């Protein structure tokens, strides 16, 4: 099976499993797991920040960022197709008691003008804007990369209004691999950044919340405990994260080449619509137009031939390249999709 549904399907490599087996561990609730501490220090340094907190999921990292930087009854500016809006089960409302103010981006990317328009005036009637969240790369936008210049402009607007910024960087290292900019170049514009170790980086579990505000990290630690995310001998998992950052971050560019290769193969199929220039990282979004099969039938037909992709609404499909898909499998997948659709 060639599984292109998501980069979350990656499984630990042999080297990663060995690193996990060898990990020194302790009780992380006491702050005594040396491997967790090493991962946190390493991630903070990579992003040019002072501290990091290891958490079970990207959702928890985002939610701790929101909870730690807002009060109930405040508002958070988010892009309308962002993970925080679509895939976190309403946690911002349910757990932090904040209201989300959606603004629609172009393939997930918003402009400084849009953000500034969305910031509420400070008057007796308006809800206070407490936080601005961006997502880089943008998942539902198709793995799109925020130009640094756009982030700088949004940052200038945020600073002008005194509002902190959070980056959902679940796939920040994909942006880093694609642009060769250091992660810190992005991170410098945000009070908090979340990164996922379990997407293209290939760790089985784990995300980090990263910030230079030590009090904020302390608050987030308390909420992590409240949300059930405090772990004990988590060094086994952190070792996978360290291995991922040391060995797998550099190979994300292979996934990007594979995505372009797959996109070119798909583009050659008559009923497929796809903009090659929109394939910026490891996500390929394509439409199948005027086909006798419905999207669920297309997914099933591809599955029967050994290719897994996701239907994502309308005529659109998503294929994601990752660690466990080789170049040869990309060619194979392209041929199978062509056969099934033609
Ligand atoms: C995957 C993802 C997350 C985190 O997902 P979890 O399944 O909770 O780890 C957060 N943001 C984005 C953009 C993602 O793609």
XYZ file of C-alpha atoms and ligand atoms in Angstrom:
357
model
C 0.000 0.000 0.000
C 1.310 3.454 -0.917
C -0.153 5.603 1.852
C -0.394 9.254 0.805
C -3.212 10.210 3.188
C -0.970 12.142 5.550
C 2.574 12.503 6.855
C 1.182 11.384 10.233
C 1.259 7.763 8.988
C 5.068 7.627 9.167
C 6.506 4.918 11.404
C 9.775 5.124 13.379
C 12.891 4.107 11.452
C 15.321 1.497 12.817
C 17.740 4.226 13.930
C 14.948 6.017 15.749
C 13.813 2.838 17.495
C 17.386 2.211 18.656
C 17.638 5.759 20.014
C 14.343 5.226 21.868
C 15.514 1.936 23.367
C 18.748 3.514 24.605
C 17.162 6.682 26.069
C 18.001 7.731 29.628
C 14.739 8.456 31.417
C 13.386 9.915 34.653
C 10.126 11.357 35.940
C 9.346 14.364 33.772
C 6.665 15.649 36.162
C 9.590 16.234 38.541
C 11.542 17.715 35.602
C 13.967 14.814 35.935
C 13.858 13.168 32.535
C 17.261 13.998 30.995
C 16.171 13.103 27.473
C 13.039 15.274 27.634
C 15.181 18.114 28.977
C 17.692 17.631 26.169
C 14.950 17.691 23.510
C 13.396 20.818 25.018
C 16.762 22.614 25.142
C 17.598 21.538 21.617
C 14.263 22.699 20.186
C 14.411 26.022 22.030
C 17.934 26.643 20.680
C 16.889 25.720 17.127
C 14.125 28.305 17.243
C 16.231 30.931 19.017
C 14.005 30.827 22.112
C 14.741 30.260 25.795
C 12.481 27.317 26.648
C 10.314 24.529 25.304
C 7.699 22.153 26.666
C 7.272 18.597 25.374
C 3.600 17.647 24.916
C 1.754 14.647 23.456
C 0.190 16.361 20.427
C 0.188 19.431 18.222
C -3.362 20.119 19.279
C -2.248 20.314 22.895
C 0.680 22.601 22.013
C -1.663 24.988 20.182
C -4.224 24.881 22.955
C -1.621 25.556 25.650
C -0.449 28.557 23.618
C -4.001 29.883 23.448
C -4.829 29.107 27.076
C -1.614 30.641 28.401
C -1.994 33.903 26.472
C -5.704 34.676 26.789
C -8.514 35.146 29.296
C -12.016 33.680 28.869
C -14.194 36.087 26.899
C -11.392 37.359 24.714
C -10.907 36.832 21.009
C -8.233 35.068 18.948
C -7.644 35.885 15.270
C -7.195 32.743 13.142
C -7.333 31.770 9.490
C -10.634 30.099 8.585
C -9.159 26.806 7.341
C -6.554 26.554 10.076
C -6.020 23.472 12.234
C -7.083 25.449 15.314
C -10.453 26.146 13.668
C -11.116 22.864 11.894
C -9.450 20.007 13.681
C -9.183 20.754 17.406
C -12.738 19.894 18.416
C -13.616 23.414 19.488
C -10.982 23.298 22.236
C -10.285 27.044 22.139
C -13.919 27.687 23.077
C -14.388 24.661 25.317
C -11.130 24.859 27.277
C -9.842 28.434 27.008
C -13.261 30.100 26.767
C -12.157 32.317 23.897
C -13.981 33.255 20.725
C -12.268 32.586 17.421
C -12.358 35.370 14.836
C -11.858 33.733 11.435
C -10.346 35.482 8.473
C -10.144 33.709 5.112
C -6.683 33.444 3.619
C -5.443 32.799 0.099
C -4.453 29.125 0.282
C -4.369 29.667 4.029
C -2.207 32.784 4.040
C -3.609 36.057 5.383
C -2.289 39.580 4.867
C -1.337 42.237 7.405
C -4.258 44.361 6.156
C -6.702 41.534 6.897
C -5.250 40.997 10.350
C -5.275 44.696 11.179
C -8.908 45.004 10.060
C -9.809 42.076 12.318
C -8.187 43.575 15.438
C -11.004 44.976 17.579
C -10.934 48.610 18.637
C -10.279 49.239 22.309
C -13.697 50.612 23.273
C -16.382 49.744 25.829
C -18.375 47.660 23.316
C -15.732 45.536 21.623
C -14.365 42.157 22.674
C -10.601 42.410 23.298
C -8.333 40.780 20.713
C -5.876 38.715 22.762
C -3.846 36.695 20.253
C -3.110 36.250 16.548
C -2.463 32.700 15.255
C -0.772 31.857 11.946
C -0.061 28.408 10.470
C 3.191 27.702 8.568
C 3.192 25.639 6.445
C -0.576 25.812 6.034
C -2.056 22.335 5.955
C -5.486 22.841 4.367
C -4.012 25.580 2.178
C -1.881 22.879 0.509
C 1.384 23.034 2.422
C 1.789 26.731 1.649
C 4.749 28.675 3.029
C 4.321 32.115 4.573
C 6.697 34.573 2.938
C 8.803 36.045 5.729
C 7.934 39.531 4.454
C 4.222 38.847 5.059
C 4.934 37.649 8.597
C 7.022 40.782 9.225
C 4.122 43.006 8.161
C 1.631 41.090 10.307
C 4.087 41.332 13.186
C 4.345 45.097 12.764
C 0.541 45.377 12.993
C 0.487 43.102 16.056
C 3.191 45.107 17.809
C 1.403 48.364 17.001
C -1.706 47.032 18.770
C 0.206 45.208 21.530
C -1.093 41.744 20.610
C 1.045 38.594 20.931
C 1.378 36.065 18.092
C 1.359 32.249 18.044
C 2.698 30.160 15.178
C 1.192 26.739 14.545
C 4.406 25.338 13.135
C 3.312 21.706 12.998
C 5.178 21.664 9.651
C 7.582 24.563 10.300
C 10.521 22.325 9.376
C 8.969 21.771 5.949
C 9.072 25.548 5.442
C 12.677 25.537 6.672
C 13.660 22.722 4.279
C 11.958 24.418 1.331
C 13.332 27.932 1.878
C 16.616 27.095 3.686
C 15.751 29.914 6.107
C 16.593 28.997 9.713
C 13.600 28.119 11.927
C 14.574 31.048 14.163
C 14.001 33.474 11.273
C 10.317 32.592 11.446
C 10.136 32.052 15.204
C 11.548 35.510 16.076
C 8.203 37.083 15.139
C 6.112 34.970 17.522
C 5.751 34.824 21.319
C 4.957 31.105 21.041
C 5.583 28.436 18.400
C 4.305 24.867 18.280
C 6.114 22.205 16.257
C 5.149 18.574 15.552
C 7.686 15.782 15.722
C 5.235 13.173 14.483
C 4.451 14.480 10.999
C 7.134 14.378 8.325
C 9.827 14.208 11.002
C 8.670 10.673 11.697
C 8.539 10.450 15.506
C 5.712 8.245 16.792
C 4.406 10.852 19.266
C 5.171 14.368 20.357
C 5.060 18.098 19.832
C 6.692 21.082 21.500
C 5.518 24.480 22.643
C 8.420 26.916 22.405
C 8.806 30.432 23.821
C 11.278 32.842 25.362
C 8.763 33.816 28.053
C 9.642 31.561 30.989
C 6.556 32.557 32.978
C 4.391 31.651 30.005
C 6.069 28.231 29.780
C 5.391 27.761 33.530
C 1.715 28.602 32.984
C 1.595 26.235 30.007
C 3.122 23.506 32.178
C 0.303 23.892 34.700
C -2.299 23.708 31.911
C -0.515 20.720 30.382
C -1.085 18.957 33.687
C -4.713 20.131 33.764
C -5.266 18.810 30.222
C -3.793 15.425 31.135
C -0.617 15.865 29.130
C 2.004 15.609 31.862
C 3.996 12.450 31.205
C 6.445 10.466 33.300
C 9.338 8.566 31.631
C 8.658 10.429 28.400
C 12.348 10.332 27.444
C 11.601 7.243 25.340
C 9.422 9.495 23.175
C 11.695 12.519 23.421
C 14.588 10.384 22.124
C 12.557 9.836 18.956
C 12.103 13.596 18.697
C 15.825 14.267 19.087
C 16.578 11.645 16.460
C 13.971 13.204 14.162
C 15.463 16.693 14.464
C 19.003 15.361 13.978
C 18.359 12.959 11.111
C 14.995 13.530 9.487
C 14.655 17.315 9.231
C 17.283 17.444 6.474
C 15.484 14.872 4.347
C 12.156 16.752 4.211
C 13.410 18.247 0.943
C 13.171 14.736 -0.565
C 9.467 14.733 0.307
C 9.114 18.081 -1.451
C 10.784 16.717 -4.596
C 8.480 13.706 -4.449
C 5.450 15.972 -4.135
C 6.485 17.919 -7.249
C 7.135 14.676 -9.109
C 3.719 13.324 -8.134
C 2.096 16.634 -9.085
C 3.649 16.494 -12.567
C 2.378 12.932 -13.051
C -1.121 13.880 -11.881
C -1.176 17.013 -14.011
C -0.733 14.884 -17.127
C -4.037 13.072 -16.445
C -6.795 14.745 -18.529
C -9.466 14.944 -15.785
C -7.046 16.266 -13.137
C -6.731 19.978 -12.359
C -3.696 21.038 -10.397
C -1.480 24.113 -10.203
C 2.140 22.959 -10.083
C 3.327 26.284 -8.649
C 1.035 25.723 -5.653
C 2.955 22.597 -4.643
C 5.404 24.281 -2.292
C 6.227 21.497 0.171
C 4.959 17.925 0.759
C 1.227 18.380 0.149
C -0.441 17.974 -3.249
C -4.047 19.124 -3.572
C -5.743 18.269 -6.866
C -9.237 18.278 -8.354
C -10.796 15.530 -10.453
C -13.376 17.107 -12.771
C -16.320 15.671 -14.708
C -15.709 12.104 -13.617
C -18.300 9.314 -13.615
C -17.065 8.180 -10.172
C -17.862 10.197 -7.020
C -14.926 11.245 -4.791
C -15.543 8.401 -2.282
C -15.687 5.943 -5.212
C -12.399 7.304 -6.553
C -10.784 6.896 -3.107
C -12.075 3.296 -2.953
C -10.934 2.479 -6.498
C -7.448 3.828 -5.756
C -7.330 1.881 -2.510
C -8.204 -1.322 -4.369
C -5.146 -0.648 -6.572
C -2.868 0.080 -3.600
C -2.897 3.886 -3.290
C -4.402 5.770 -0.368
C -5.367 9.442 -0.714
C -7.950 11.577 1.081
C -11.005 13.218 -0.474
C -11.163 16.672 1.129
C -14.517 18.004 -0.058
C -15.964 18.999 -3.438
C -13.856 17.546 -6.247
C -10.650 17.925 -4.277
C -8.192 15.309 -3.079
C -5.055 15.486 -0.984
C -1.879 13.448 -1.302
C 0.979 13.913 1.151
C 4.543 12.678 0.657
C 6.672 11.519 3.574
C 9.502 9.429 4.999
C 7.921 6.071 4.140
C 7.265 6.764 0.445
C 10.119 6.266 -2.033
C 10.609 7.910 -5.411
C 9.776 4.612 -7.118
C 6.507 4.447 -5.186
C 5.665 7.978 -6.309
C 6.041 6.878 -9.950
C 3.947 3.799 -9.208
C 1.260 5.895 -7.484
C 1.150 8.306 -10.435
C 0.663 5.408 -12.860
C -2.081 3.868 -10.703
C -4.009 7.140 -10.405
C -3.758 7.614 -14.195
C -5.060 4.069 -14.811
C -7.952 4.396 -12.341
C -9.088 7.809 -13.594
C -8.697 7.221 -17.317
C -1.208 17.861 12.487
C -1.338 19.287 12.797
C -1.433 19.721 14.130
C -1.416 18.807 15.330
O -2.119 17.656 15.208
P -2.127 16.530 16.351
O -2.798 15.423 15.639
O -2.883 17.061 17.480
O -0.700 16.247 16.705
C -1.509 21.067 14.352
N -1.500 21.946 13.352
C -1.397 21.568 12.066
C -1.345 22.596 10.999
C -1.332 20.220 11.737
O -1.241 19.850 10.464
